[in-house]
């Protein structure tokens, strides 16, 4: 009798209802666990991105200590007047190394730095390789990735080799030095790194703790953003200034974060807009709620996209003489 009862118990399995309950419980646990896992992963990616921008900020400081000034945001044979920035001729112009290249020795990337030829032009965009030759040394280096310029949260950092997520701050405030191409491109000279700039740390009279140096971007024109146009930029892109929509620089104006209302840019969605119309006037990231910036003192801050726009723009200027939030109307 006891043997038969024991055998019956051993042969009894789960009922369909019990199985469904177990599956439902497992589903609920997974649903609760996944957001926590994703949040932990994003926190780790954000820390890594913060480390990247910290290294870049200190590399810029070491460059300034060695050379007496911060590097230019970008270089070309055009002068720094608005009429030259927005000139309309289409002929080639001499383009020098951007800040992202000249700081390589201070990022422990001396070997990579030595592979560039500083006697030749540097690539601005894919349509304009160095010396007009896609086989040139500088263009071949332009095509190769460098993880120190890529935020791991940006999906393009895993698919686009020469993507960059960090631009210099060319200026802010309310007045642009120049608007180009139907006012879609902005060029400032009130920040820390801009066209042909040579800003010393002592020139940042508003205070290095109140002035932005570099910031995160998700608006660099890449192949996925421009499916019908082969012109796009990269981490080692030099300057290209003309009246066409393909002008490029390694710095952006502080006019908005994540295309927030009033930033001067439309809502950003890949494929819906041309990133060349936005990258020079917006900062932003794939982090939720804002982007990371390095201040001129080398510290890193996460700035919310809800920041007062006037205060944010003012932080992009190095010497307006007013405290943050105190700019006259």
mmCIF file of C-alpha atoms in Angstrom:
data_model
loop_
_atom_site.group_PDB
_atom_site.id
_atom_site.type_symbol
_atom_site.label_atom_id
_atom_site.label_comp_id
_atom_site.label_asym_id
_atom_site.label_seq_id
_atom_site.Cartn_x
_atom_site.Cartn_y
_atom_site.Cartn_z
ATOM 1 C CA UNK A 1 0.000 0.000 0.000
ATOM 2 C CA UNK A 2 2.679 2.477 0.984
ATOM 3 C CA UNK A 3 4.719 1.400 -2.000
ATOM 4 C CA UNK A 4 1.885 2.128 -4.404
ATOM 5 C CA UNK A 5 1.278 5.590 -2.859
ATOM 6 C CA UNK A 6 4.981 6.406 -3.124
ATOM 7 C CA UNK A 7 5.008 5.293 -6.742
ATOM 8 C CA UNK A 8 1.968 7.476 -7.462
ATOM 9 C CA UNK A 9 3.639 10.512 -5.925
ATOM 10 C CA UNK A 10 6.789 9.913 -7.944
ATOM 11 C CA UNK A 11 4.863 9.682 -11.203
ATOM 12 C CA UNK A 12 2.849 12.853 -10.636
ATOM 13 C CA UNK A 13 4.034 15.829 -12.783
ATOM 14 C CA UNK A 14 3.124 19.535 -13.129
ATOM 15 C CA UNK A 15 -0.369 20.371 -14.256
ATOM 16 C CA UNK A 16 -0.802 22.819 -17.125
ATOM 17 C CA UNK A 17 -1.996 25.512 -14.703
ATOM 18 C CA UNK A 18 1.054 25.063 -12.475
ATOM 19 C CA UNK A 19 3.351 25.262 -15.498
ATOM 20 C CA UNK A 20 1.705 28.468 -16.701
ATOM 21 C CA UNK A 21 2.004 30.001 -13.232
ATOM 22 C CA UNK A 22 5.726 29.174 -13.120
ATOM 23 C CA UNK A 23 6.253 30.646 -16.593
ATOM 24 C CA UNK A 24 4.340 33.794 -15.579
ATOM 25 C CA UNK A 25 6.451 34.184 -12.436
ATOM 26 C CA UNK A 26 9.667 33.771 -14.431
ATOM 27 C CA UNK A 27 8.426 36.350 -16.960
ATOM 28 C CA UNK A 28 7.662 38.842 -14.216
ATOM 29 C CA UNK A 29 11.101 38.335 -12.658
ATOM 30 C CA UNK A 30 12.791 38.866 -16.026
ATOM 31 C CA UNK A 31 10.697 41.995 -16.644
ATOM 32 C CA UNK A 32 11.780 43.348 -13.262
ATOM 33 C CA UNK A 33 15.397 42.382 -13.770
ATOM 34 C CA UNK A 34 16.011 43.655 -17.311
ATOM 35 C CA UNK A 35 15.575 47.391 -16.551
ATOM 36 C CA UNK A 36 17.980 47.052 -13.635
ATOM 37 C CA UNK A 37 20.522 45.300 -15.868
ATOM 38 C CA UNK A 38 20.129 47.918 -18.588
ATOM 39 C CA UNK A 39 20.436 50.693 -16.033
ATOM 40 C CA UNK A 40 23.629 49.159 -14.646
ATOM 41 C CA UNK A 41 25.063 48.802 -18.138
ATOM 42 C CA UNK A 42 24.222 52.404 -19.014
ATOM 43 C CA UNK A 43 25.773 53.601 -15.752
ATOM 44 C CA UNK A 44 28.960 51.751 -16.672
ATOM 45 C CA UNK A 45 28.927 53.197 -20.196
ATOM 46 C CA UNK A 46 28.352 56.680 -18.830
ATOM 47 C CA UNK A 47 31.314 56.281 -16.473
ATOM 48 C CA UNK A 48 33.481 55.119 -19.369
ATOM 49 C CA UNK A 49 32.345 58.100 -21.441
ATOM 50 C CA UNK A 50 33.136 60.386 -18.518
ATOM 51 C CA UNK A 51 36.610 58.865 -18.317
ATOM 52 C CA UNK A 52 37.089 59.521 -22.042
ATOM 53 C CA UNK A 53 36.182 63.175 -21.762
ATOM 54 C CA UNK A 54 38.317 63.557 -18.616
ATOM 55 C CA UNK A 55 41.346 62.185 -20.460
ATOM 56 C CA UNK A 56 40.693 64.550 -23.359
ATOM 57 C CA UNK A 57 40.389 67.552 -21.034
ATOM 58 C CA UNK A 58 43.686 66.788 -19.308
ATOM 59 C CA UNK A 59 45.365 66.111 -22.645
ATOM 60 C CA UNK A 60 44.265 69.583 -23.746
ATOM 61 C CA UNK A 61 45.649 71.082 -20.534
ATOM 62 C CA UNK A 62 48.970 69.318 -21.031
ATOM 63 C CA UNK A 63 49.038 70.550 -24.622
ATOM 64 C CA UNK A 64 48.404 74.112 -23.407
ATOM 65 C CA UNK A 65 51.199 73.783 -20.813
ATOM 66 C CA UNK A 66 53.595 72.637 -23.523
ATOM 67 C CA UNK A 67 52.605 74.993 -26.327
ATOM 68 C CA UNK A 68 51.345 78.000 -24.381
ATOM 69 C CA UNK A 69 47.739 77.783 -25.604
ATOM 70 C CA UNK A 70 44.933 75.363 -26.336
ATOM 71 C CA UNK A 71 44.947 73.923 -29.859
ATOM 72 C CA UNK A 72 42.762 75.347 -32.582
ATOM 73 C CA UNK A 73 39.404 73.703 -32.991
ATOM 74 C CA UNK A 74 40.262 73.402 -36.658
ATOM 75 C CA UNK A 75 42.698 74.962 -39.107
ATOM 76 C CA UNK A 76 42.510 76.153 -42.687
ATOM 77 C CA UNK A 77 44.048 78.863 -44.839
ATOM 78 C CA UNK A 78 40.902 80.955 -44.396
ATOM 79 C CA UNK A 79 41.176 83.742 -41.848
ATOM 80 C CA UNK A 80 38.823 84.020 -38.876
ATOM 81 C CA UNK A 81 36.392 86.572 -40.310
ATOM 82 C CA UNK A 82 32.824 85.632 -40.965
ATOM 83 C CA UNK A 83 33.056 86.467 -44.660
ATOM 84 C CA UNK A 84 35.885 83.984 -45.076
ATOM 85 C CA UNK A 85 34.242 81.271 -43.001
ATOM 86 C CA UNK A 86 31.228 81.425 -45.279
ATOM 87 C CA UNK A 87 32.998 82.003 -48.565
ATOM 88 C CA UNK A 88 31.344 80.522 -51.619
ATOM 89 C CA UNK A 89 34.246 79.389 -53.773
ATOM 90 C CA UNK A 90 34.409 75.652 -54.296
ATOM 91 C CA UNK A 91 38.146 75.247 -54.859
ATOM 92 C CA UNK A 92 40.359 73.288 -52.442
ATOM 93 C CA UNK A 93 41.922 75.105 -49.528
ATOM 94 C CA UNK A 94 44.758 74.105 -47.219
ATOM 95 C CA UNK A 95 43.487 72.326 -44.106
ATOM 96 C CA UNK A 96 45.668 71.673 -41.071
ATOM 97 C CA UNK A 97 45.457 69.156 -38.249
ATOM 98 C CA UNK A 98 42.409 69.466 -35.935
ATOM 99 C CA UNK A 99 42.691 69.474 -32.148
ATOM 100 C CA UNK A 100 41.733 65.806 -32.064
ATOM 101 C CA UNK A 101 44.980 64.932 -33.855
ATOM 102 C CA UNK A 102 47.472 67.320 -32.258
ATOM 103 C CA UNK A 103 46.619 66.141 -28.721
ATOM 104 C CA UNK A 104 47.350 62.485 -29.535
ATOM 105 C CA UNK A 105 50.830 62.540 -27.897
ATOM 106 C CA UNK A 106 49.147 63.657 -24.671
ATOM 107 C CA UNK A 107 46.704 60.734 -24.882
ATOM 108 C CA UNK A 108 49.521 58.175 -25.006
ATOM 109 C CA UNK A 109 48.923 57.864 -28.744
ATOM 110 C CA UNK A 110 52.339 58.990 -29.999
ATOM 111 C CA UNK A 111 52.558 56.083 -32.438
ATOM 112 C CA UNK A 112 49.225 57.064 -33.997
ATOM 113 C CA UNK A 113 50.306 60.710 -34.116
ATOM 114 C CA UNK A 114 53.492 59.774 -35.998
ATOM 115 C CA UNK A 115 51.470 58.163 -38.775
ATOM 116 C CA UNK A 116 50.051 61.523 -39.902
ATOM 117 C CA UNK A 117 51.924 63.734 -42.358
ATOM 118 C CA UNK A 118 51.706 67.313 -41.105
ATOM 119 C CA UNK A 119 53.183 68.683 -44.320
ATOM 120 C CA UNK A 120 50.070 67.594 -46.202
ATOM 121 C CA UNK A 121 46.447 68.626 -45.950
ATOM 122 C CA UNK A 122 44.126 66.808 -43.594
ATOM 123 C CA UNK A 123 40.820 65.262 -44.586
ATOM 124 C CA UNK A 124 37.763 67.360 -43.843
ATOM 125 C CA UNK A 125 35.004 65.060 -45.124
ATOM 126 C CA UNK A 126 34.932 61.906 -47.203
ATOM 127 C CA UNK A 127 34.386 63.906 -50.393
ATOM 128 C CA UNK A 128 37.469 65.997 -49.662
ATOM 129 C CA UNK A 129 40.361 63.701 -48.683
ATOM 130 C CA UNK A 130 43.805 65.149 -48.057
ATOM 131 C CA UNK A 131 45.390 66.644 -51.160
ATOM 132 C CA UNK A 132 42.303 65.476 -53.005
ATOM 133 C CA UNK A 133 43.675 61.928 -52.873
ATOM 134 C CA UNK A 134 41.762 59.198 -51.041
ATOM 135 C CA UNK A 135 44.988 57.161 -50.874
ATOM 136 C CA UNK A 136 46.907 59.823 -48.939
ATOM 137 C CA UNK A 137 48.404 58.945 -45.551
ATOM 138 C CA UNK A 138 46.198 61.376 -43.654
ATOM 139 C CA UNK A 139 43.020 60.129 -45.273
ATOM 140 C CA UNK A 140 43.866 56.516 -44.514
ATOM 141 C CA UNK A 141 44.397 57.430 -40.850
ATOM 142 C CA UNK A 142 41.138 59.392 -40.917
ATOM 143 C CA UNK A 143 39.319 56.189 -41.815
ATOM 144 C CA UNK A 144 40.652 54.228 -38.839
ATOM 145 C CA UNK A 145 38.869 54.259 -35.452
ATOM 146 C CA UNK A 146 40.125 55.588 -32.141
ATOM 147 C CA UNK A 147 38.033 54.449 -29.179
ATOM 148 C CA UNK A 148 39.116 57.359 -26.984
ATOM 149 C CA UNK A 149 36.880 59.611 -29.077
ATOM 150 C CA UNK A 150 33.840 57.338 -28.926
ATOM 151 C CA UNK A 151 31.173 57.136 -26.247
ATOM 152 C CA UNK A 152 30.113 53.492 -25.717
ATOM 153 C CA UNK A 153 26.459 54.520 -25.369
ATOM 154 C CA UNK A 154 26.397 55.774 -28.967
ATOM 155 C CA UNK A 155 25.366 52.846 -31.190
ATOM 156 C CA UNK A 156 27.423 54.311 -34.047
ATOM 157 C CA UNK A 157 30.591 53.833 -32.001
ATOM 158 C CA UNK A 158 30.205 50.139 -32.730
ATOM 159 C CA UNK A 159 29.314 50.418 -36.408
ATOM 160 C CA UNK A 160 31.063 53.522 -37.766
ATOM 161 C CA UNK A 161 34.844 53.234 -37.513
ATOM 162 C CA UNK A 162 35.835 56.900 -37.415
ATOM 163 C CA UNK A 163 32.906 58.231 -35.382
ATOM 164 C CA UNK A 164 33.588 60.868 -32.725
ATOM 165 C CA UNK A 165 31.414 61.910 -29.786
ATOM 166 C CA UNK A 166 33.428 64.897 -28.569
ATOM 167 C CA UNK A 167 33.670 68.397 -30.019
ATOM 168 C CA UNK A 168 35.372 71.553 -28.821
ATOM 169 C CA UNK A 169 33.269 74.482 -27.623
ATOM 170 C CA UNK A 170 33.652 77.289 -30.134
ATOM 171 C CA UNK A 171 31.468 79.755 -28.236
ATOM 172 C CA UNK A 172 28.070 80.696 -26.966
ATOM 173 C CA UNK A 173 26.113 83.742 -25.926
ATOM 174 C CA UNK A 174 23.460 85.122 -28.183
ATOM 175 C CA UNK A 175 25.437 86.451 -31.157
ATOM 176 C CA UNK A 176 27.166 84.248 -33.698
ATOM 177 C CA UNK A 177 30.319 85.396 -35.434
ATOM 178 C CA UNK A 178 28.883 84.001 -38.653
ATOM 179 C CA UNK A 179 25.934 82.121 -40.044
ATOM 180 C CA UNK A 180 26.503 80.068 -43.171
ATOM 181 C CA UNK A 181 24.389 78.206 -45.676
ATOM 182 C CA UNK A 182 20.977 79.734 -45.016
ATOM 183 C CA UNK A 183 21.851 80.185 -41.324
ATOM 184 C CA UNK A 184 22.110 76.432 -40.794
ATOM 185 C CA UNK A 185 25.807 76.553 -39.838
ATOM 186 C CA UNK A 186 27.127 78.661 -36.956
ATOM 187 C CA UNK A 187 30.716 79.668 -36.278
ATOM 188 C CA UNK A 188 31.685 81.401 -33.029
ATOM 189 C CA UNK A 189 34.990 82.771 -31.749
ATOM 190 C CA UNK A 190 33.964 83.426 -28.139
ATOM 191 C CA UNK A 191 34.763 79.969 -26.745
ATOM 192 C CA UNK A 192 37.888 77.944 -26.045
ATOM 193 C CA UNK A 193 38.525 76.150 -29.373
ATOM 194 C CA UNK A 194 37.317 77.458 -32.704
ATOM 195 C CA UNK A 195 38.578 78.127 -36.223
ATOM 196 C CA UNK A 196 42.288 79.083 -36.161
ATOM 197 C CA UNK A 197 42.041 79.817 -32.435
ATOM 198 C CA UNK A 198 44.938 80.120 -29.990
ATOM 199 C CA UNK A 199 43.296 80.592 -26.604
ATOM 200 C CA UNK A 200 45.526 80.629 -23.537
ATOM 201 C CA UNK A 201 44.208 79.432 -20.191
ATOM 202 C CA UNK A 202 44.773 82.984 -18.917
ATOM 203 C CA UNK A 203 42.404 84.249 -21.633
ATOM 204 C CA UNK A 204 39.503 82.448 -19.927
ATOM 205 C CA UNK A 205 38.772 85.398 -17.655
ATOM 206 C CA UNK A 206 35.254 84.237 -16.807
ATOM 207 C CA UNK A 207 36.950 81.479 -14.815
ATOM 208 C CA UNK A 208 37.911 77.979 -15.837
ATOM 209 C CA UNK A 209 35.300 76.526 -13.456
ATOM 210 C CA UNK A 210 32.539 78.414 -15.303
ATOM 211 C CA UNK A 211 33.625 77.895 -18.925
ATOM 212 C CA UNK A 212 32.989 74.838 -21.103
ATOM 213 C CA UNK A 213 35.906 73.271 -22.946
ATOM 214 C CA UNK A 214 34.577 70.207 -24.782
ATOM 215 C CA UNK A 215 31.254 68.405 -24.843
ATOM 216 C CA UNK A 216 29.512 65.263 -26.022
ATOM 217 C CA UNK A 217 27.884 65.176 -29.418
ATOM 218 C CA UNK A 218 25.662 62.754 -31.295
ATOM 219 C CA UNK A 219 25.359 64.994 -34.346
ATOM 220 C CA UNK A 220 28.563 64.302 -36.285
ATOM 221 C CA UNK A 221 27.468 63.551 -39.867
ATOM 222 C CA UNK A 222 28.012 59.824 -40.460
ATOM 223 C CA UNK A 223 27.054 57.386 -43.201
ATOM 224 C CA UNK A 224 23.760 56.302 -41.531
ATOM 225 C CA UNK A 225 22.711 59.963 -41.230
ATOM 226 C CA UNK A 226 23.347 60.665 -44.897
ATOM 227 C CA UNK A 227 22.277 57.569 -46.853
ATOM 228 C CA UNK A 228 22.051 59.478 -50.150
ATOM 229 C CA UNK A 229 25.237 61.508 -49.737
ATOM 230 C CA UNK A 230 28.778 60.216 -49.360
ATOM 231 C CA UNK A 231 29.999 63.341 -47.571
ATOM 232 C CA UNK A 232 30.495 62.770 -43.847
ATOM 233 C CA UNK A 233 32.951 63.553 -41.074
ATOM 234 C CA UNK A 234 35.061 61.678 -38.553
ATOM 235 C CA UNK A 235 37.215 61.963 -35.432
ATOM 236 C CA UNK A 236 40.238 63.288 -37.359
ATOM 237 C CA UNK A 237 38.344 65.615 -39.713
ATOM 238 C CA UNK A 238 39.902 68.984 -40.388
ATOM 239 C CA UNK A 239 38.088 72.169 -41.299
ATOM 240 C CA UNK A 240 36.224 72.850 -44.478
ATOM 241 C CA UNK A 241 34.537 76.220 -44.837
ATOM 242 C CA UNK A 242 32.499 77.211 -47.843
ATOM 243 C CA UNK A 243 29.002 78.136 -48.868
ATOM 244 C CA UNK A 244 27.942 74.547 -49.469
ATOM 245 C CA UNK A 245 26.113 72.294 -47.009
ATOM 246 C CA UNK A 246 29.291 70.236 -46.529
ATOM 247 C CA UNK A 247 31.251 72.675 -44.359
ATOM 248 C CA UNK A 248 32.829 70.969 -41.369
ATOM 249 C CA UNK A 249 34.695 71.808 -38.161
ATOM 250 C CA UNK A 250 35.757 69.953 -34.995
ATOM 251 C CA UNK A 251 33.913 72.355 -32.697
ATOM 252 C CA UNK A 252 30.311 73.264 -31.988
ATOM 253 C CA UNK A 253 28.530 76.306 -30.623
ATOM 254 C CA UNK A 254 26.706 76.107 -27.310
ATOM 255 C CA UNK A 255 23.198 76.761 -28.588
ATOM 256 C CA UNK A 256 21.378 73.760 -27.192
ATOM 257 C CA UNK A 257 21.512 70.218 -25.796
ATOM 258 C CA UNK A 258 19.677 67.365 -27.528
ATOM 259 C CA UNK A 259 17.838 69.839 -29.758
ATOM 260 C CA UNK A 260 15.831 71.118 -26.813
ATOM 261 C CA UNK A 261 13.132 73.754 -27.492
ATOM 262 C CA UNK A 262 14.707 77.068 -28.328
ATOM 263 C CA UNK A 263 18.067 75.526 -29.208
ATOM 264 C CA UNK A 264 17.942 76.780 -32.761
ATOM 265 C CA UNK A 265 17.699 73.246 -34.145
ATOM 266 C CA UNK A 266 14.904 70.978 -35.169
ATOM 267 C CA UNK A 267 14.135 67.734 -33.385
ATOM 268 C CA UNK A 268 16.829 65.265 -34.363
ATOM 269 C CA UNK A 269 15.939 61.939 -35.932
ATOM 270 C CA UNK A 270 18.335 60.022 -38.161
ATOM 271 C CA UNK A 271 17.169 60.033 -41.737
ATOM 272 C CA UNK A 272 14.725 62.905 -41.166
ATOM 273 C CA UNK A 273 17.268 65.723 -41.230
ATOM 274 C CA UNK A 274 20.747 66.493 -42.548
ATOM 275 C CA UNK A 275 23.176 66.400 -39.632
ATOM 276 C CA UNK A 276 25.394 68.950 -41.384
ATOM 277 C CA UNK A 277 22.649 71.457 -40.558
ATOM 278 C CA UNK A 278 22.908 70.815 -36.825
ATOM 279 C CA UNK A 279 26.307 69.587 -35.676
ATOM 280 C CA UNK A 280 27.922 73.052 -35.446
ATOM 281 C CA UNK A 281 25.294 74.463 -33.066
ATOM 282 C CA UNK A 282 24.184 71.592 -30.830
ATOM 283 C CA UNK A 283 25.644 69.265 -28.250
ATOM 284 C CA UNK A 284 23.912 66.092 -27.148
ATOM 285 C CA UNK A 285 24.340 62.460 -26.222
ATOM 286 C CA UNK A 286 22.555 59.124 -26.116
ATOM 287 C CA UNK A 287 22.515 59.352 -22.316
ATOM 288 C CA UNK A 288 19.071 60.070 -20.946
ATOM 289 C CA UNK A 289 18.423 63.696 -20.039
ATOM 290 C CA UNK A 290 21.560 65.538 -21.087
ATOM 291 C CA UNK A 291 25.233 65.293 -21.976
ATOM 292 C CA UNK A 292 28.655 65.321 -20.350
ATOM 293 C CA UNK A 293 30.971 68.304 -20.641
ATOM 294 C CA UNK A 294 34.498 69.079 -19.535
ATOM 295 C CA UNK A 295 35.018 72.507 -18.037
ATOM 296 C CA UNK A 296 38.164 74.482 -18.687
ATOM 297 C CA UNK A 297 39.510 73.492 -15.257
ATOM 298 C CA UNK A 298 39.511 69.838 -16.349
ATOM 299 C CA UNK A 299 36.496 68.740 -14.320
ATOM 300 C CA UNK A 300 33.588 66.878 -15.936
ATOM 301 C CA UNK A 301 29.904 67.639 -15.400
ATOM 302 C CA UNK A 302 26.695 66.071 -16.650
ATOM 303 C CA UNK A 303 24.543 68.976 -17.838
ATOM 304 C CA UNK A 304 20.805 68.418 -17.964
ATOM 305 C CA UNK A 305 18.922 69.283 -21.124
ATOM 306 C CA UNK A 306 16.581 71.209 -18.825
ATOM 307 C CA UNK A 307 19.297 73.751 -17.977
ATOM 308 C CA UNK A 308 18.349 77.373 -18.503
ATOM 309 C CA UNK A 309 19.309 78.021 -22.118
ATOM 310 C CA UNK A 310 20.753 81.482 -21.487
ATOM 311 C CA UNK A 311 22.952 80.127 -18.695
ATOM 312 C CA UNK A 312 24.104 77.239 -20.869
ATOM 313 C CA UNK A 313 25.000 79.514 -23.757
ATOM 314 C CA UNK A 314 26.826 81.879 -21.462
ATOM 315 C CA UNK A 315 28.952 79.006 -20.143
ATOM 316 C CA UNK A 316 30.237 78.636 -23.689
ATOM 317 C CA UNK A 317 31.927 82.042 -23.599
ATOM 318 C CA UNK A 318 35.361 82.547 -22.084
ATOM 319 C CA UNK A 319 35.371 86.275 -21.360
ATOM 320 C CA UNK A 320 32.031 88.068 -21.390
ATOM 321 C CA UNK A 321 32.666 89.548 -17.929
ATOM 322 C CA UNK A 322 29.367 88.475 -16.415
ATOM 323 C CA UNK A 323 28.592 85.709 -13.881
ATOM 324 C CA UNK A 324 26.555 82.757 -15.096
ATOM 325 C CA UNK A 325 22.931 83.775 -15.227
ATOM 326 C CA UNK A 326 23.881 87.433 -15.136
ATOM 327 C CA UNK A 327 24.158 88.210 -18.814
ATOM 328 C CA UNK A 328 22.286 91.431 -19.663
ATOM 329 C CA UNK A 329 19.085 91.135 -21.637
#
